[in-house]
Short mmCIF file of C-alpha atoms in Angstrom, two decimals:
data_model
loop_
_atom_site.label_atom_id
_atom_site.label_comp_id
_atom_site.label_asym_id
_atom_site.label_seq_id
_atom_site.Cartn_x
_atom_site.Cartn_y
_atom_site.Cartn_z
CA ALA R 1 0.00 0.00 0.00
CA ILE R 2 2.88 2.37 0.76
CA ASP R 3 4.47 1.61 -2.61
CA ALA R 4 1.16 2.48 -4.29
CA GLU R 5 1.15 5.84 -2.47
CA ILE R 6 4.78 6.53 -3.41
CA ALA R 7 3.92 5.93 -7.08
CA LYS R 8 1.48 8.88 -6.96
CA TYR R 9 4.18 11.46 -6.20
CA PRO R 10 7.07 12.85 -8.26
CA GLN R 11 9.33 12.58 -5.21
CA LYS R 12 9.17 9.64 -2.82
CA ARG R 13 9.01 11.84 0.29
CA GLY R 14 5.73 13.35 -0.93
CA ALA R 15 3.99 10.14 0.16
CA LEU R 16 5.18 10.29 3.77
CA LEU R 17 1.90 11.66 5.15
CA ALA R 18 -0.10 9.03 3.27
CA ALA R 19 2.21 6.30 4.58
CA LEU R 20 1.84 7.60 8.13
CA HIS R 21 -1.94 7.51 7.76
CA LEU R 22 -1.72 3.88 6.62
CA VAL R 23 0.45 2.89 9.59
CA GLN R 24 -1.70 4.84 12.06
CA LYS R 25 -4.87 3.18 10.73
CA GLN R 26 -3.35 -0.30 10.91
CA GLN R 27 -1.49 -0.05 14.23
CA GLY R 28 -3.34 2.75 16.03
CA TRP R 29 -0.15 4.76 16.56
CA ILE R 30 3.32 5.31 15.13
CA ALA R 31 5.68 3.14 17.15
CA PRO R 32 9.44 3.82 17.06
CA GLU R 33 9.92 0.63 15.03
CA ALA R 34 7.38 1.83 12.47
CA ALA R 35 9.10 5.23 12.28
CA SER R 36 12.42 3.48 11.63
CA ALA R 37 10.89 1.29 8.93
CA LEU R 38 9.31 4.33 7.25
CA ALA R 39 12.59 6.22 7.47
CA GLU R 40 14.29 3.40 5.62
CA ILE R 41 11.60 3.34 2.93
CA PHE R 42 11.74 7.11 2.46
CA GLU R 43 15.53 7.32 2.77
CA ILE R 44 15.40 9.78 5.66
CA ARG R 45 16.36 9.64 9.32
CA PRO R 46 13.85 8.26 11.88
CA ILE R 47 13.87 11.64 13.66
CA GLU R 48 12.55 13.23 10.47
CA VAL R 49 9.60 10.83 10.50
CA MET R 50 8.96 11.60 14.17
CA GLU R 51 9.10 15.34 13.48
CA VAL R 52 6.11 14.88 11.19
CA VAL R 53 4.33 12.57 13.64
CA THR R 54 4.67 15.00 16.52
CA PHE R 55 3.76 18.07 14.44
CA TYR R 56 0.32 16.87 13.31
CA ASN R 57 -2.38 16.02 15.85
CA MET R 58 -3.82 13.30 13.60
CA PHE R 59 -0.84 11.09 14.41
CA SER R 60 0.17 9.69 17.75
CA ASP R 61 3.51 8.45 19.03
CA GLN R 62 1.82 6.68 21.97
CA PRO R 63 -0.65 3.78 22.07
CA GLN R 64 -4.24 5.01 21.84
CA GLY R 65 -7.59 3.80 23.07
CA ARG R 66 -10.16 2.15 20.81
CA HIS R 67 -11.93 5.49 20.54
CA GLN R 68 -10.30 8.88 20.04
CA VAL R 69 -12.37 11.56 21.80
CA ARG R 70 -11.33 15.10 20.95
CA VAL R 71 -13.09 18.19 22.30
CA CYS R 72 -12.65 21.38 20.31
CA THR R 73 -11.12 24.03 22.57
CA ASN R 74 -10.71 26.83 20.07
CA LEU R 75 -12.15 30.21 21.02
CA PRO R 76 -15.79 29.77 19.85
CA CYS R 77 -16.11 26.40 21.59
CA SER R 78 -14.28 27.67 24.68
CA LEU R 79 -16.63 30.64 24.93
CA ARG R 80 -19.50 28.16 24.97
CA GLY R 81 -18.02 25.94 27.68
CA ALA R 82 -15.65 23.52 25.94
CA ARG R 83 -12.85 23.81 28.49
CA GLN R 84 -15.27 23.06 31.31
CA LEU R 85 -16.59 20.16 29.22
CA VAL R 86 -13.07 18.72 29.00
CA HIS R 87 -12.74 18.96 32.79
CA GLU R 88 -16.11 17.24 33.27
CA LEU R 89 -15.10 14.42 30.93
CA GLU R 90 -11.75 14.06 32.69
CA LYS R 91 -13.58 13.59 36.00
CA HIS R 92 -16.12 11.23 34.44
CA LEU R 93 -13.45 9.03 32.82
CA GLY R 94 -10.91 9.27 35.64
CA ILE R 95 -8.15 10.45 33.30
CA GLU R 96 -6.68 13.72 32.12
CA ALA R 97 -6.62 14.98 28.54
CA GLY R 98 -3.89 13.13 26.69
CA GLU R 99 -4.46 9.92 28.64
CA THR R 100 -6.25 6.65 27.93
CA THR R 101 -8.74 4.91 30.22
CA ALA R 102 -7.40 1.86 32.04
CA ASP R 103 -9.62 -0.44 29.95
CA GLY R 104 -8.14 0.99 26.74
CA ARG R 105 -11.55 2.17 25.57
CA ILE R 106 -11.07 5.94 25.29
CA THR R 107 -8.21 8.36 24.72
CA LEU R 108 -9.33 11.88 25.62
CA GLY R 109 -7.83 14.99 24.12
CA HIS R 110 -8.59 18.33 22.59
CA GLU R 111 -8.18 19.92 19.20
CA GLU R 112 -7.80 23.50 18.20
CA CYS R 113 -10.60 23.53 15.63
CA LEU R 114 -13.06 21.02 14.27
CA GLY R 115 -14.66 23.53 11.92
CA ALA R 116 -18.18 23.58 13.34
CA CYS R 117 -18.14 26.78 15.38
CA ALA R 118 -21.86 27.45 14.93
CA TRP R 119 -22.64 24.29 16.92
CA ALA R 120 -20.17 24.79 19.76
CA PRO R 121 -19.16 23.18 21.97
CA MET R 122 -18.44 20.04 20.04
CA MET R 123 -16.32 16.94 20.05
CA ARG R 124 -15.15 14.35 17.56
CA ILE R 125 -15.17 10.67 18.41
CA ASP R 126 -13.11 8.82 15.84
CA GLU R 127 -14.59 10.31 12.64
CA THR R 128 -18.03 11.34 13.99
CA TYR R 129 -18.86 14.86 15.15
CA TYR R 130 -21.15 15.59 18.12
CA GLU R 131 -22.36 19.16 18.39
CA ASP R 132 -24.07 21.57 20.79
CA LEU R 133 -22.95 19.55 23.80
CA ASP R 134 -23.33 19.89 27.51
CA ALA R 135 -21.62 17.66 30.08
CA GLU R 136 -24.59 15.31 30.53
CA LYS R 137 -25.06 14.74 26.80
CA ALA R 138 -21.33 14.17 26.31
CA ARG R 139 -21.17 11.68 29.21
CA GLN R 140 -24.09 9.73 27.72
CA ILE R 141 -22.33 9.55 24.36
CA LEU R 142 -19.10 8.30 25.95
CA ASP R 143 -20.91 5.77 28.11
CA ALA R 144 -22.52 4.27 25.01
CA LEU R 145 -19.16 3.55 23.36
CA GLU R 146 -18.12 -0.11 23.20
#
């Protein structure tokens, strides 16, 4: 699959983001071993792969839960209670933002913008958006996750 992505670009390195997406989807995170393997494929140093991984919030260099829960904390969402929502979810889950529940079910975090300011506050769970949230509604959504 990585070779197919590389074939789409005039320079091999152009496919690095696509390759990282493939690894992230398959493994759930970019492990050091995966970064080293990608570095070899792309003829760059492993640190260069990790620079990309740590720059973008869609990649993780740590194991993640089955569900990625991200609350938008940009200004419009924050003005409508998003930061308080994050604190409520931290208490509810017994973890802090950036951590994963002990059962491996949920990794909680925040994002700077999910692009739905008119329906703030909002959160993304995996690839699904939930809008116009309050703490009770958000807790119910999280509790329903497998």
